[in-house]
Amino acid sequence: MANIISISRIFFVFIAAALLYFKNSSEAYLLAFALTVIAFALDGLDGYVARKFHEESKLGSVLDIMGDRIAEYIYWIMLAHLGLVPVLFPIIAVTRGVVTDSLRSVAMEQGLIAFGKGSMLQDPVCQWICGAKPMKIGYAVVKAVAFALYILASVPKMPEFTACCLLVVAAIAAEIAIILCVLRGVPVILESRRFFKKED
């Protein structure tokens, strides 16, 4: 069930992204906003279901990260294409994701996973930055707020003052999200060094 949730939210993201190209349709943008909120809510639900029904697995960990990456990349790239965020944001997000996921694949070869029991992260500080609930939830929330509010602010015929307020909050959330994106990638880089030392 948890894996089905992880996969299904990817489809919500694709539909939301497609709807944003119906630029004159308020209904399309509002539906895209709703689907974005649902997609990020499902991100929290899959982990809860996995823990509740003891469905934690390496596959589940991979699917969760895969879903996160797909959603994150689609929204950053789409928002940059629509001129709502600087193109530097998706460049940073994609670069960080490629680096950390490549390093995590090395850890997986040794039977380790990204978070929780059997995590590749040994240092308590690194574990907290990457795996602690406040950090994971905080990162997910600022991304969801940024993406959802950018979409809501772009609804055709949205009152100008309301749109401006939404854009300010979205921009602040986006900047925090990018900072956390980089910050949460650093521990993976630091901790992965030991895997390559073993090969020397």
PDB file of C-alpha atoms in Angstrom:
ATOM      1  CA  MET A   1       0.000   0.000   0.000  1.00  0.00           C
ATOM      2  CA  ALA A   2       2.778   2.459   0.915  1.00  0.00           C
ATOM      3  CA  ASN A   3       4.539   1.826  -2.395  1.00  0.00           C
ATOM      4  CA  ILE A   4       1.292   2.355  -4.323  1.00  0.00           C
ATOM      5  CA  ILE A   5       0.863   5.714  -2.588  1.00  0.00           C
ATOM      6  CA  SER A   6       4.458   6.678  -3.438  1.00  0.00           C
ATOM      7  CA  ILE A   7       3.919   5.895  -7.113  1.00  0.00           C
ATOM      8  CA  SER A   8       0.419   7.385  -7.390  1.00  0.00           C
ATOM      9  CA  ARG A   9       1.493  10.823  -6.215  1.00  0.00           C
ATOM     10  CA  ILE A  10       3.851  11.062  -9.193  1.00  0.00           C
ATOM     11  CA  PHE A  11       0.828  10.989 -11.497  1.00  0.00           C
ATOM     12  CA  PHE A  12      -0.796  13.851  -9.564  1.00  0.00           C
ATOM     13  CA  VAL A  13       2.368  15.885 -10.113  1.00  0.00           C
ATOM     14  CA  PHE A  14       2.395  15.219 -13.871  1.00  0.00           C
ATOM     15  CA  ILE A  15      -1.267  16.211 -14.176  1.00  0.00           C
ATOM     16  CA  ALA A  16      -0.724  19.371 -12.107  1.00  0.00           C
ATOM     17  CA  ALA A  17       2.242  20.372 -14.278  1.00  0.00           C
ATOM     18  CA  ALA A  18       0.267  19.827 -17.483  1.00  0.00           C
ATOM     19  CA  LEU A  19      -2.652  21.916 -16.204  1.00  0.00           C
ATOM     20  CA  LEU A  20      -0.407  24.961 -15.737  1.00  0.00           C
ATOM     21  CA  TYR A  21      -0.097  25.311 -19.481  1.00  0.00           C
ATOM     22  CA  PHE A  22      -3.807  26.088 -19.757  1.00  0.00           C
ATOM     23  CA  LYS A  23      -2.879  29.679 -19.037  1.00  0.00           C
ATOM     24  CA  ASN A  24      -6.318  31.225 -19.432  1.00  0.00           C
ATOM     25  CA  SER A  25      -8.163  28.705 -17.287  1.00  0.00           C
ATOM     26  CA  SER A  26      -8.728  29.528 -13.634  1.00  0.00           C
ATOM     27  CA  GLU A  27     -10.228  26.056 -13.166  1.00  0.00           C
ATOM     28  CA  ALA A  28      -7.063  24.382 -14.485  1.00  0.00           C
ATOM     29  CA  TYR A  29      -4.855  26.385 -12.129  1.00  0.00           C
ATOM     30  CA  LEU A  30      -7.075  25.737  -9.126  1.00  0.00           C
ATOM     31  CA  LEU A  31      -7.095  22.021  -9.921  1.00  0.00           C
ATOM     32  CA  ALA A  32      -3.299  22.114 -10.291  1.00  0.00           C
ATOM     33  CA  PHE A  33      -3.092  23.788  -6.887  1.00  0.00           C
ATOM     34  CA  ALA A  34      -5.324  21.102  -5.318  1.00  0.00           C
ATOM     35  CA  LEU A  35      -3.344  18.264  -6.933  1.00  0.00           C
ATOM     36  CA  THR A  36      -0.094  19.795  -5.693  1.00  0.00           C
ATOM     37  CA  VAL A  37      -1.398  19.878  -2.126  1.00  0.00           C
ATOM     38  CA  ILE A  38      -2.597  16.272  -2.446  1.00  0.00           C
ATOM     39  CA  ALA A  39       0.726  15.108  -3.926  1.00  0.00           C
ATOM     40  CA  PHE A  40       2.699  16.540  -1.022  1.00  0.00           C
ATOM     41  CA  ALA A  41       0.193  15.212   1.530  1.00  0.00           C
ATOM     42  CA  LEU A  42       0.662  11.737   0.044  1.00  0.00           C
ATOM     43  CA  ASP A  43       4.407  12.144   0.533  1.00  0.00           C
ATOM     44  CA  GLY A  44       3.827  12.094   4.279  1.00  0.00           C
ATOM     45  CA  LEU A  45       1.145   9.426   4.084  1.00  0.00           C
ATOM     46  CA  ASP A  46       3.305   6.778   2.399  1.00  0.00           C
ATOM     47  CA  GLY A  47       5.835   6.829   5.244  1.00  0.00           C
ATOM     48  CA  TYR A  48       3.077   6.680   7.851  1.00  0.00           C
ATOM     49  CA  VAL A  49       1.434   3.708   6.143  1.00  0.00           C
ATOM     50  CA  ALA A  50       4.786   1.922   5.803  1.00  0.00           C
ATOM     51  CA  ARG A  51       5.462   2.284   9.526  1.00  0.00           C
ATOM     52  CA  LYS A  52       1.891   1.541  10.602  1.00  0.00           C
ATOM     53  CA  PHE A  53       1.648  -1.711   8.643  1.00  0.00           C
ATOM     54  CA  HIS A  54       5.337  -2.651   8.955  1.00  0.00           C
ATOM     55  CA  GLU A  55       5.930  -2.301   5.225  1.00  0.00           C
ATOM     56  CA  GLU A  56       9.353  -0.639   5.506  1.00  0.00           C
ATOM     57  CA  SER A  57      11.658  -1.956   2.795  1.00  0.00           C
ATOM     58  CA  LYS A  58      14.588  -0.992   0.592  1.00  0.00           C
ATOM     59  CA  LEU A  59      12.179  -0.777  -2.337  1.00  0.00           C
ATOM     60  CA  GLY A  60       9.942   1.554  -0.349  1.00  0.00           C
ATOM     61  CA  SER A  61      12.909   3.755   0.520  1.00  0.00           C
ATOM     62  CA  VAL A  62      13.929   3.925  -3.145  1.00  0.00           C
ATOM     63  CA  LEU A  63      10.379   4.675  -4.316  1.00  0.00           C
ATOM     64  CA  ASP A  64       9.976   7.404  -1.705  1.00  0.00           C
ATOM     65  CA  ILE A  65      13.182   9.154  -2.769  1.00  0.00           C
ATOM     66  CA  MET A  66      12.345   8.617  -6.448  1.00  0.00           C
ATOM     67  CA  GLY A  67       8.919  10.197  -5.966  1.00  0.00           C
ATOM     68  CA  ASP A  68      10.443  13.117  -4.093  1.00  0.00           C
ATOM     69  CA  ARG A  69      12.968  13.723  -6.866  1.00  0.00           C
ATOM     70  CA  ILE A  70      10.443  13.526  -9.685  1.00  0.00           C
ATOM     71  CA  ALA A  71       8.033  15.899  -7.935  1.00  0.00           C
ATOM     72  CA  GLU A  72      10.759  18.317  -6.929  1.00  0.00           C
ATOM     73  CA  TYR A  73      12.397  18.428 -10.365  1.00  0.00           C
ATOM     74  CA  ILE A  74       9.111  18.800 -12.240  1.00  0.00           C
ATOM     75  CA  TYR A  75       7.964  21.717 -10.102  1.00  0.00           C
ATOM     76  CA  TRP A  76      11.301  23.568 -10.090  1.00  0.00           C
ATOM     77  CA  ILE A  77      11.777  23.152 -13.851  1.00  0.00           C
ATOM     78  CA  MET A  78       8.161  24.029 -14.635  1.00  0.00           C
ATOM     79  CA  LEU A  79       8.195  27.126 -12.416  1.00  0.00           C
ATOM     80  CA  ALA A  80      11.471  28.268 -13.960  1.00  0.00           C
ATOM     81  CA  HIS A  81      10.042  27.717 -17.447  1.00  0.00           C
ATOM     82  CA  LEU A  82       7.016  29.819 -16.520  1.00  0.00           C
ATOM     83  CA  GLY A  83       9.334  32.560 -15.225  1.00  0.00           C
ATOM     84  CA  LEU A  84       8.280  32.260 -11.592  1.00  0.00           C
ATOM     85  CA  VAL A  85      11.636  31.167 -10.119  1.00  0.00           C
ATOM     86  CA  PRO A  86      15.252  31.709 -11.242  1.00  0.00           C
ATOM     87  CA  VAL A  87      16.652  28.945 -13.456  1.00  0.00           C
ATOM     88  CA  LEU A  88      19.421  28.582 -10.856  1.00  0.00           C
ATOM     89  CA  PHE A  89      16.919  26.907  -8.495  1.00  0.00           C
ATOM     90  CA  PRO A  90      16.264  23.823 -10.653  1.00  0.00           C
ATOM     91  CA  ILE A  91      19.966  23.652 -11.517  1.00  0.00           C
ATOM     92  CA  ILE A  92      20.844  23.489  -7.803  1.00  0.00           C
ATOM     93  CA  ALA A  93      18.076  20.980  -7.019  1.00  0.00           C
ATOM     94  CA  VAL A  94      18.950  18.651  -9.891  1.00  0.00           C
ATOM     95  CA  THR A  95      22.702  18.810  -9.213  1.00  0.00           C
ATOM     96  CA  ARG A  96      22.227  18.085  -5.515  1.00  0.00           C
ATOM     97  CA  GLY A  97      19.846  15.225  -6.299  1.00  0.00           C
ATOM     98  CA  VAL A  98      22.169  13.586  -8.820  1.00  0.00           C
ATOM     99  CA  VAL A  99      25.145  13.830  -6.453  1.00  0.00           C
ATOM    100  CA  THR A 100      23.360  12.499  -3.362  1.00  0.00           C
ATOM    101  CA  ASP A 101      21.479   9.744  -5.183  1.00  0.00           C
ATOM    102  CA  SER A 102      24.672   8.564  -6.877  1.00  0.00           C
ATOM    103  CA  LEU A 103      26.394   8.356  -3.503  1.00  0.00           C
ATOM    104  CA  ARG A 104      23.396   6.608  -1.946  1.00  0.00           C
ATOM    105  CA  SER A 105      23.535   3.970  -4.686  1.00  0.00           C
ATOM    106  CA  VAL A 106      27.058   3.105  -3.522  1.00  0.00           C
ATOM    107  CA  ALA A 107      25.738   2.719   0.024  1.00  0.00           C
ATOM    108  CA  MET A 108      22.867   0.531  -1.192  1.00  0.00           C
ATOM    109  CA  GLU A 109      25.386  -1.877  -2.732  1.00  0.00           C
ATOM    110  CA  GLN A 110      26.545  -2.463   0.842  1.00  0.00           C
ATOM    111  CA  GLY A 111      23.017  -3.051   2.135  1.00  0.00           C
ATOM    112  CA  LEU A 112      22.479   0.435   3.561  1.00  0.00           C
ATOM    113  CA  ILE A 113      19.542   2.767   2.982  1.00  0.00           C
ATOM    114  CA  ALA A 114      19.068   6.526   3.086  1.00  0.00           C
ATOM    115  CA  PHE A 115      17.130   6.867   6.365  1.00  0.00           C
ATOM    116  CA  GLY A 116      16.075   4.929   9.453  1.00  0.00           C
ATOM    117  CA  LYS A 117      17.403   1.509  10.456  1.00  0.00           C
ATOM    118  CA  GLY A 118      20.371   0.527   8.337  1.00  0.00           C
ATOM    119  CA  SER A 119      20.986   4.107   7.255  1.00  0.00           C
ATOM    120  CA  MET A 120      24.239   5.029   5.537  1.00  0.00           C
ATOM    121  CA  LEU A 121      24.506   7.979   7.938  1.00  0.00           C
ATOM    122  CA  GLN A 122      26.420   7.227  11.136  1.00  0.00           C
ATOM    123  CA  ASP A 123      27.177  10.664  12.581  1.00  0.00           C
ATOM    124  CA  PRO A 124      24.298  11.836  14.836  1.00  0.00           C
ATOM    125  CA  VAL A 125      24.403  15.375  13.434  1.00  0.00           C
ATOM    126  CA  CYS A 126      24.283  14.084   9.855  1.00  0.00           C
ATOM    127  CA  GLN A 127      21.442  11.751  10.803  1.00  0.00           C
ATOM    128  CA  TRP A 128      19.503  14.649  12.299  1.00  0.00           C
ATOM    129  CA  ILE A 129      20.021  16.957   9.306  1.00  0.00           C
ATOM    130  CA  CYS A 130      18.879  14.321   6.831  1.00  0.00           C
ATOM    131  CA  GLY A 131      16.579  12.045   8.768  1.00  0.00           C
ATOM    132  CA  ALA A 132      15.065  13.870  11.745  1.00  0.00           C
ATOM    133  CA  LYS A 133      11.330  14.445  11.454  1.00  0.00           C
ATOM    134  CA  PRO A 134      11.570  18.235  11.949  1.00  0.00           C
ATOM    135  CA  MET A 135      14.051  18.514   9.086  1.00  0.00           C
ATOM    136  CA  LYS A 136      12.221  16.141   6.746  1.00  0.00           C
ATOM    137  CA  ILE A 137       8.833  17.667   7.468  1.00  0.00           C
ATOM    138  CA  GLY A 138      10.174  21.222   7.362  1.00  0.00           C
ATOM    139  CA  TYR A 139      11.812  20.645   3.992  1.00  0.00           C
ATOM    140  CA  ALA A 140       8.689  19.022   2.560  1.00  0.00           C
ATOM    141  CA  VAL A 141       6.471  21.823   3.892  1.00  0.00           C
ATOM    142  CA  VAL A 142       8.521  24.725   2.499  1.00  0.00           C
ATOM    143  CA  LYS A 143       8.639  23.031  -0.907  1.00  0.00           C
ATOM    144  CA  ALA A 144       4.904  22.382  -0.840  1.00  0.00           C
ATOM    145  CA  VAL A 145       4.179  25.971   0.236  1.00  0.00           C
ATOM    146  CA  ALA A 146       6.438  27.399  -2.465  1.00  0.00           C
ATOM    147  CA  PHE A 147       5.045  25.264  -5.283  1.00  0.00           C
ATOM    148  CA  ALA A 148       1.399  25.536  -4.237  1.00  0.00           C
ATOM    149  CA  LEU A 149       1.466  29.297  -3.652  1.00  0.00           C
ATOM    150  CA  TYR A 150       3.271  30.032  -6.915  1.00  0.00           C
ATOM    151  CA  ILE A 151       0.476  28.150  -8.649  1.00  0.00           C
ATOM    152  CA  LEU A 152      -2.268  29.866  -6.648  1.00  0.00           C
ATOM    153  CA  ALA A 153      -0.750  33.306  -7.284  1.00  0.00           C
ATOM    154  CA  SER A 154      -0.817  32.582 -11.018  1.00  0.00           C
ATOM    155  CA  VAL A 155      -4.541  31.805 -11.181  1.00  0.00           C
ATOM    156  CA  PRO A 156      -5.971  33.946 -13.997  1.00  0.00           C
ATOM    157  CA  LYS A 157      -7.930  36.958 -12.736  1.00  0.00           C
ATOM    158  CA  MET A 158      -6.474  36.617  -9.235  1.00  0.00           C
ATOM    159  CA  PRO A 159      -6.708  40.063  -7.538  1.00  0.00           C
ATOM    160  CA  GLU A 160      -3.337  41.803  -7.917  1.00  0.00           C
ATOM    161  CA  PHE A 161      -2.776  42.491  -4.217  1.00  0.00           C
ATOM    162  CA  THR A 162      -3.584  38.888  -3.273  1.00  0.00           C
ATOM    163  CA  ALA A 163      -1.318  37.571  -6.026  1.00  0.00           C
ATOM    164  CA  CYS A 164       1.545  39.808  -4.848  1.00  0.00           C
ATOM    165  CA  CYS A 165       1.189  38.622  -1.253  1.00  0.00           C
ATOM    166  CA  LEU A 166       1.128  34.989  -2.348  1.00  0.00           C
ATOM    167  CA  LEU A 167       4.211  35.513  -4.527  1.00  0.00           C
ATOM    168  CA  VAL A 168       6.177  37.042  -1.648  1.00  0.00           C
ATOM    169  CA  VAL A 169       5.432  34.085   0.628  1.00  0.00           C
ATOM    170  CA  ALA A 170       6.135  31.632  -2.201  1.00  0.00           C
ATOM    171  CA  ALA A 171       9.486  33.294  -2.961  1.00  0.00           C
ATOM    172  CA  ILE A 172      10.564  33.173   0.695  1.00  0.00           C
ATOM    173  CA  ALA A 173       9.549  29.503   0.933  1.00  0.00           C
ATOM    174  CA  ALA A 174      11.403  28.725  -2.311  1.00  0.00           C
ATOM    175  CA  GLU A 175      14.616  30.319  -1.043  1.00  0.00           C
ATOM    176  CA  ILE A 176      14.390  28.405   2.242  1.00  0.00           C
ATOM    177  CA  ALA A 177      13.724  25.197   0.295  1.00  0.00           C
ATOM    178  CA  ILE A 178      16.839  25.662  -1.845  1.00  0.00           C
ATOM    179  CA  ILE A 179      18.981  26.370   1.229  1.00  0.00           C
ATOM    180  CA  LEU A 180      17.652  23.222   2.933  1.00  0.00           C
ATOM    181  CA  CYS A 181      18.133  21.271  -0.285  1.00  0.00           C
ATOM    182  CA  VAL A 182      21.862  22.034  -0.242  1.00  0.00           C
ATOM    183  CA  LEU A 183      22.187  21.696   3.538  1.00  0.00           C
ATOM    184  CA  ARG A 184      20.595  18.235   3.548  1.00  0.00           C
ATOM    185  CA  GLY A 185      22.911  17.068   0.777  1.00  0.00           C
ATOM    186  CA  VAL A 186      26.131  17.878   2.637  1.00  0.00           C
ATOM    187  CA  PRO A 187      25.892  15.000   5.194  1.00  0.00           C
ATOM    188  CA  VAL A 188      25.449  12.452   2.396  1.00  0.00           C
ATOM    189  CA  ILE A 189      28.646  13.708   0.735  1.00  0.00           C
ATOM    190  CA  LEU A 190      30.572  13.714   4.012  1.00  0.00           C
ATOM    191  CA  GLU A 191      29.408  10.273   5.117  1.00  0.00           C
ATOM    192  CA  SER A 192      29.987   8.650   1.715  1.00  0.00           C
ATOM    193  CA  ARG A 193      33.745   9.170   1.867  1.00  0.00           C
ATOM    194  CA  ARG A 194      34.218   6.007   3.934  1.00  0.00           C
ATOM    195  CA  PHE A 195      32.787   3.837   1.147  1.00  0.00           C
ATOM    196  CA  PHE A 196      35.478   4.961  -1.245  1.00  0.00           C
ATOM    197  CA  LYS A 197      38.261   4.626   1.324  1.00  0.00           C
ATOM    198  CA  LYS A 198      37.461   0.923   1.560  1.00  0.00           C
ATOM    199  CA  GLU A 199      38.114   0.567  -2.147  1.00  0.00           C
ATOM    200  CA  ASP A 200      41.606   2.124  -1.956  1.00  0.00           C
TER     201      ASP A 200
END
